[in-house]
Short mmCIF file of N, CA and C in Angstrom, two decimals:
data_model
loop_
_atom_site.label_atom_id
_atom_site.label_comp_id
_atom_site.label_asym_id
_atom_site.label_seq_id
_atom_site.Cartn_x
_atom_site.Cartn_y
_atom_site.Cartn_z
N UNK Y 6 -159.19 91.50 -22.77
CA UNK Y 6 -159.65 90.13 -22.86
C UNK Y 6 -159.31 89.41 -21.56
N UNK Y 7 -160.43 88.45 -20.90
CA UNK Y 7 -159.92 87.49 -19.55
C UNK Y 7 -159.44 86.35 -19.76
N UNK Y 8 -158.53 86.33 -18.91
CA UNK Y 8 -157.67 85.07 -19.38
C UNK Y 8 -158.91 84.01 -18.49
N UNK Y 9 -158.97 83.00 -19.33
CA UNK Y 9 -159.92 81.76 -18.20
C UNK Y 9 -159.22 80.70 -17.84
N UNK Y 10 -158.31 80.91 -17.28
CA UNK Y 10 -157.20 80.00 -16.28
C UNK Y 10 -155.88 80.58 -15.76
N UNK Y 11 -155.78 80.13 -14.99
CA UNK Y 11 -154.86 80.33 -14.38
C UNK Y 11 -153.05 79.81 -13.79
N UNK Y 12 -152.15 80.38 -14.09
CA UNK Y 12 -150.89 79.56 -14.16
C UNK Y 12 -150.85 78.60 -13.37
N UNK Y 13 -151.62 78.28 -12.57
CA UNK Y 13 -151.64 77.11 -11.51
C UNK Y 13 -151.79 76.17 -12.63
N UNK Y 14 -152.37 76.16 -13.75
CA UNK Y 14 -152.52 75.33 -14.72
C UNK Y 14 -151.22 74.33 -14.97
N UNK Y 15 -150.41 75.26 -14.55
CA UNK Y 15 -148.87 75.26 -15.33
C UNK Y 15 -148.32 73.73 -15.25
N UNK Y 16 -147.54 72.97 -15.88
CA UNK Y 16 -146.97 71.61 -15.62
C UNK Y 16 -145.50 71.45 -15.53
N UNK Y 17 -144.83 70.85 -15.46
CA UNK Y 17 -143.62 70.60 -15.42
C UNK Y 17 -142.67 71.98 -14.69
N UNK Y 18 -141.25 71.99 -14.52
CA UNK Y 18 -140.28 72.83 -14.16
C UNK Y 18 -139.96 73.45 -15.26
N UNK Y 19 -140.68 73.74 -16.47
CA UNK Y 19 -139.34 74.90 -17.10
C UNK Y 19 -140.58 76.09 -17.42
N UNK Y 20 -140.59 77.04 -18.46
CA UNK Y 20 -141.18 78.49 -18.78
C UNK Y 20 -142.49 78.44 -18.68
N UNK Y 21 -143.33 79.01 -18.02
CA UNK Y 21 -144.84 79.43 -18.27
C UNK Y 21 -145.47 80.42 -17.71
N UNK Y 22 -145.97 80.30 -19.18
CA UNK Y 22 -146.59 82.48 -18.97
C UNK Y 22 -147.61 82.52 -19.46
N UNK Y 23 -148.18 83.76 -19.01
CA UNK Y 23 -149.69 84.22 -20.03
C UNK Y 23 -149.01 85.04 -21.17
N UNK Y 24 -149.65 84.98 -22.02
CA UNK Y 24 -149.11 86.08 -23.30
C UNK Y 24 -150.15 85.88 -24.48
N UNK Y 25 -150.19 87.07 -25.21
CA UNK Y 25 -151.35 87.13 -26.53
C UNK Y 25 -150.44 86.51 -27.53
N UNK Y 26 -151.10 86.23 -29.22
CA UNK Y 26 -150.21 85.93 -30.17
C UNK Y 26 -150.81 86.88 -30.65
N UNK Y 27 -149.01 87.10 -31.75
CA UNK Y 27 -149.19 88.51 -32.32
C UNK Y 27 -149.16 87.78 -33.88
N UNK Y 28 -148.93 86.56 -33.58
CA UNK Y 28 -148.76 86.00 -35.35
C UNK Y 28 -148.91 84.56 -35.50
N UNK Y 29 -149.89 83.85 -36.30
CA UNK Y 29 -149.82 83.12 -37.01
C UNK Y 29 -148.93 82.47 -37.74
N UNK Y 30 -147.98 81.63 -37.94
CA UNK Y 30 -146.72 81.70 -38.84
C UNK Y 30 -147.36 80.62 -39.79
N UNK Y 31 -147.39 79.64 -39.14
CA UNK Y 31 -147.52 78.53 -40.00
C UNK Y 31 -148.64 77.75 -39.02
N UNK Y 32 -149.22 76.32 -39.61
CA UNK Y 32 -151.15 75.57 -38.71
C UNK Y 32 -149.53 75.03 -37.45
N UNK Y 33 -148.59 75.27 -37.54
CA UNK Y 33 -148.06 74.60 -35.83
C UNK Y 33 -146.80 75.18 -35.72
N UNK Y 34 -146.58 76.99 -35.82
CA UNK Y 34 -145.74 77.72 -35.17
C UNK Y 34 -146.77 78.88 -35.20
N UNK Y 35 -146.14 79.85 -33.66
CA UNK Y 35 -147.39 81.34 -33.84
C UNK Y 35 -146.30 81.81 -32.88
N UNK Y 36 -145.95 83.34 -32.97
CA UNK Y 36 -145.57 84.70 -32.34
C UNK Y 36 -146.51 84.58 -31.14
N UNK Y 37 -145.40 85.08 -30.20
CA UNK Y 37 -145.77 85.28 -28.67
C UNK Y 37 -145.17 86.49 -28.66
N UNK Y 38 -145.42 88.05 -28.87
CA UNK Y 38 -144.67 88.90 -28.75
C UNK Y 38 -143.29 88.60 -29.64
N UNK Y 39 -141.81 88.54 -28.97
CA UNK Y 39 -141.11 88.35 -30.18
C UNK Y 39 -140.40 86.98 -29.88
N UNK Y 40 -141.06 86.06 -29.39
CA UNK Y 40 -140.96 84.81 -29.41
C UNK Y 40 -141.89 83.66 -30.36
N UNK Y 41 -141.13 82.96 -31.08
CA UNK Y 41 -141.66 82.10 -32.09
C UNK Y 41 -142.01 80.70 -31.08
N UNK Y 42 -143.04 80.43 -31.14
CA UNK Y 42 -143.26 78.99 -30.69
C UNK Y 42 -143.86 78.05 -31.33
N UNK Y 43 -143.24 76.54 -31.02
CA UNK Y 43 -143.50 75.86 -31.92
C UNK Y 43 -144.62 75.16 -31.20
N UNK Y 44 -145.75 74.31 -31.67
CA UNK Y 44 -146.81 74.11 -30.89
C UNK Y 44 -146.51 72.26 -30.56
N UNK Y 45 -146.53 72.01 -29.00
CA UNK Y 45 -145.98 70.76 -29.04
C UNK Y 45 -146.78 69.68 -29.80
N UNK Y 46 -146.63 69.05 -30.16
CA UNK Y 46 -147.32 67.31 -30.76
C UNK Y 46 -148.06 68.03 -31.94
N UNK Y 47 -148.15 68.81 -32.45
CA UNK Y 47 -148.63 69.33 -33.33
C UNK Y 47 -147.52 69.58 -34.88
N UNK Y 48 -148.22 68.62 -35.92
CA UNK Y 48 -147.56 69.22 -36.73
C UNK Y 48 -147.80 69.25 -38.22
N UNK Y 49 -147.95 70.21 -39.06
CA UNK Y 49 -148.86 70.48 -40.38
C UNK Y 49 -147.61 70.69 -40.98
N UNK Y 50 -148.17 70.93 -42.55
CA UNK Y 50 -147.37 70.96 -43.61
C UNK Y 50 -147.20 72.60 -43.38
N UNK Y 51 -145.54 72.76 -43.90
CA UNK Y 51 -144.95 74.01 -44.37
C UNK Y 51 -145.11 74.50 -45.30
N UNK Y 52 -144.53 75.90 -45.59
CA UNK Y 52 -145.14 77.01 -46.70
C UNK Y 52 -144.66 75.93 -48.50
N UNK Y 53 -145.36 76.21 -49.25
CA UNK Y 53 -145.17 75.49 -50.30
C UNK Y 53 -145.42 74.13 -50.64
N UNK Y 54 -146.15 73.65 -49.44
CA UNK Y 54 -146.37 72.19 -49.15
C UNK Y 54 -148.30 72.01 -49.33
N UNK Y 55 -148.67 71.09 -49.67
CA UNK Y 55 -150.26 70.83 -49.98
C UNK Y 55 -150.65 71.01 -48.42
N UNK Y 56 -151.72 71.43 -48.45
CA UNK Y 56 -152.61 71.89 -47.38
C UNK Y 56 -152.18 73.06 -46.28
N UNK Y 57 -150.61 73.50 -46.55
CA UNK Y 57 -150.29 74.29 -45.89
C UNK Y 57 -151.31 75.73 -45.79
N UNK Y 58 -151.99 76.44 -46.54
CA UNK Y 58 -152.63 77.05 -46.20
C UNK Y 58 -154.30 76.85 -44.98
N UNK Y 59 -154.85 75.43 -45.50
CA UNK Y 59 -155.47 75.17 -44.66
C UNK Y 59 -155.44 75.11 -43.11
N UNK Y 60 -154.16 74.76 -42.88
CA UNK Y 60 -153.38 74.24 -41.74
C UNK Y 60 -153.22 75.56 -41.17
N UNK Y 61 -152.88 76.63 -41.77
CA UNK Y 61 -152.40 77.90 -40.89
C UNK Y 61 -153.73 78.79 -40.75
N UNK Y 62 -155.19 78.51 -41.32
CA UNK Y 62 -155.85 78.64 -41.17
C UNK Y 62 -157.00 78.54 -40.09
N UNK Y 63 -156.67 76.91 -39.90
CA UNK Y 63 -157.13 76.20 -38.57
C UNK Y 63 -156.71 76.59 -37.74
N UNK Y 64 -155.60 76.91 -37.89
CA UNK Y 64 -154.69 77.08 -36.06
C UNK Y 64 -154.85 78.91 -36.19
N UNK Y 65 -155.44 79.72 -36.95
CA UNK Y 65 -155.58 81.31 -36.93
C UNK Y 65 -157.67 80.85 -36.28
N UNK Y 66 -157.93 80.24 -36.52
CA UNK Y 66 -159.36 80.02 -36.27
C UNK Y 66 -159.27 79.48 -34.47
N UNK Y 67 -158.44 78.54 -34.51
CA UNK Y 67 -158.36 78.18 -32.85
C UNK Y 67 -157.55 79.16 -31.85
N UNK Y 68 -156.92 79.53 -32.20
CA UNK Y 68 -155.80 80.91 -31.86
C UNK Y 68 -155.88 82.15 -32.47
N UNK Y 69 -156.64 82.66 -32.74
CA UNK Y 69 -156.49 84.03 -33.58
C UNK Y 69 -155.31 84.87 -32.81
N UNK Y 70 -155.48 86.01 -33.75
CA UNK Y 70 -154.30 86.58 -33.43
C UNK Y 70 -154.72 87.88 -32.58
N UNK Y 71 -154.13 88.36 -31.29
CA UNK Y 71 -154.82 88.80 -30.25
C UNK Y 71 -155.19 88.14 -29.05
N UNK Y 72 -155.51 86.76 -29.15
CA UNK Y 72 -155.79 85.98 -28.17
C UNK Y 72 -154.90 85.96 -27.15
N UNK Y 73 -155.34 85.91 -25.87
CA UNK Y 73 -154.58 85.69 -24.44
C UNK Y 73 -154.89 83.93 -24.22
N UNK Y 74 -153.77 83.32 -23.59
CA UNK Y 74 -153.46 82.36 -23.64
C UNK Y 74 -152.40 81.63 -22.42
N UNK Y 75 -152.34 80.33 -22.20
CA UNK Y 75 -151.18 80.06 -21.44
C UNK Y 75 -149.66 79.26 -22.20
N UNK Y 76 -148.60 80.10 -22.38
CA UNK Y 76 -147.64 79.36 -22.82
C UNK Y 76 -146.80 78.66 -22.21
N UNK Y 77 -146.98 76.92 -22.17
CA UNK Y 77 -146.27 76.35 -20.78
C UNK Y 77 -145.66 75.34 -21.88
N UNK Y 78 -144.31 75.65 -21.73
CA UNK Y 78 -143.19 75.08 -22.14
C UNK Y 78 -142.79 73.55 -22.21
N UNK Y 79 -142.54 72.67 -23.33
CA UNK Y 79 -142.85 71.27 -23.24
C UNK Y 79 -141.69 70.89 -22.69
N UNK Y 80 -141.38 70.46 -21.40
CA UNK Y 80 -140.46 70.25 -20.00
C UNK Y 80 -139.31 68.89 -20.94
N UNK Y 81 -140.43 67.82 -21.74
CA UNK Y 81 -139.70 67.11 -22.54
C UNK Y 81 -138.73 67.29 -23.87
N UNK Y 82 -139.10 68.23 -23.97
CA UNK Y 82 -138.46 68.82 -25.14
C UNK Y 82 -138.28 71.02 -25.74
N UNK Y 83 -137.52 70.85 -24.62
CA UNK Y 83 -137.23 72.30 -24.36
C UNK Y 83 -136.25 73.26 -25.21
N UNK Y 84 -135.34 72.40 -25.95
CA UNK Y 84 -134.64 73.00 -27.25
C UNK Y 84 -135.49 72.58 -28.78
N UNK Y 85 -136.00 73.50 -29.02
CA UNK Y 85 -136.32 73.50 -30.46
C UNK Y 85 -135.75 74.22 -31.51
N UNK Y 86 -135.92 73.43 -33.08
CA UNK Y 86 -135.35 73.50 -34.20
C UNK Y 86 -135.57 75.18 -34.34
N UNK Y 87 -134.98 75.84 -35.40
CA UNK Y 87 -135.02 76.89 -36.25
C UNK Y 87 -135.31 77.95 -34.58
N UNK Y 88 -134.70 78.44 -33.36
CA UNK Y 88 -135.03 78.86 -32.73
C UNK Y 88 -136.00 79.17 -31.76
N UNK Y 89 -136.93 78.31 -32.03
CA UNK Y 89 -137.91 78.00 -31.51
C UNK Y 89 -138.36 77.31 -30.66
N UNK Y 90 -139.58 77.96 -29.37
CA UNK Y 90 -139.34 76.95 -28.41
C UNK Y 90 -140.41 76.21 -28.45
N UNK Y 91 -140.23 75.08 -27.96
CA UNK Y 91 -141.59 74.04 -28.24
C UNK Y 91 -142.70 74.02 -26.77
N UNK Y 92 -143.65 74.39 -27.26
CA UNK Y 92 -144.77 74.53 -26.01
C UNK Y 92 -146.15 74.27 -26.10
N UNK Y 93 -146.97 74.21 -25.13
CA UNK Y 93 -148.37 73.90 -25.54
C UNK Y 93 -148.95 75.80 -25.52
N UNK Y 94 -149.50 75.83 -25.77
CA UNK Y 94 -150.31 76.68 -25.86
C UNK Y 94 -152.12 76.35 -25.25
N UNK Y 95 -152.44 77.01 -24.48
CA UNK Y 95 -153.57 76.96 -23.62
C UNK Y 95 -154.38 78.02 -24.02
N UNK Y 96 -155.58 78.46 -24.93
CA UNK Y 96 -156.39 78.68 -25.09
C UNK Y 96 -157.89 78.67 -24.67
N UNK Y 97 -158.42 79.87 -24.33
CA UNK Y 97 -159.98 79.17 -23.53
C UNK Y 97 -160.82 78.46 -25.21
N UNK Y 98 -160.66 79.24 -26.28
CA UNK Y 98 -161.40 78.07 -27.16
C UNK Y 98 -161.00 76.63 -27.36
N UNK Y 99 -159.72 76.33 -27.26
CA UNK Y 99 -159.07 74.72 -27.27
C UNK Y 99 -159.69 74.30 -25.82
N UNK Y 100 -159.56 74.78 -24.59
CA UNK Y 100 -160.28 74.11 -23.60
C UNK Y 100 -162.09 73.86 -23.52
N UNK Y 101 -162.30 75.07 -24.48
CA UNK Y 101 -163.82 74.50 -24.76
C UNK Y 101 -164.09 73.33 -25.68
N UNK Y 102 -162.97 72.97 -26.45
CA UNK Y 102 -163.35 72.01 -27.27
C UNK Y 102 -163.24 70.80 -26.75
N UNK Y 103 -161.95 71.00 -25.99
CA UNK Y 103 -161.31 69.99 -25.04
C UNK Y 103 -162.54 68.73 -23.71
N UNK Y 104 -163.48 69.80 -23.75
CA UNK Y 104 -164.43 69.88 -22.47
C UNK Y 104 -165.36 69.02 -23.62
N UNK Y 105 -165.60 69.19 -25.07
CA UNK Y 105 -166.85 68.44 -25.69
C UNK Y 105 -166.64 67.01 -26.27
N UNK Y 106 -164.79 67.09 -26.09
CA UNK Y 106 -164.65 65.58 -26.87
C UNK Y 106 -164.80 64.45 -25.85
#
């Protein structure tokens, strides 16, 4: 798969990489290899919670699993809860959508 950007993309001073997701967790955490990330400004209901399935649905539809991507680390908020690091995630389908709004 081609990645359609490039780390020049990248913002701030702290982590950014290309990497696929290997998992879906929840509509605003997903597996980077064996890193959990939490998706910045993004945030849906948890497992057992109303719409939580929808939510992890949406974000498996905008991110599937396999996808190559840019993971650039939110510079403002670089320690996250439950181990997790908080980042945007860069997708060529989120930048196509990005491009129609």
């Amino acid at each position: 798969m081609q990645i359609h950007y490039s780390l020049s993309a990248c913002r701030g001073h702290v982590l950014c990489f290309a990497a696929n997701i290997t998992k879906a967790v929840d509509g605003d955490s997903i597996d980077i290899n064996d890193t959990r990330i939490r998706l910045s400004l993004v945030d849906t209901p948890e497992i057992g919670h109303k719409n939580y399935t929808e939510a992890k649905n949406y974000t498996l539809e905008l991110c599937p699993v396999g996808s190559i991507g840019l993971v650039d680390q939110d510079d403002d908020q670089s320690g996250g809860s439950y181990g997790r690091m908080i980042s945007w995630f860069i997708a060529k389908i989120l930048l196509e959508i990005s491009q129609k709004v």
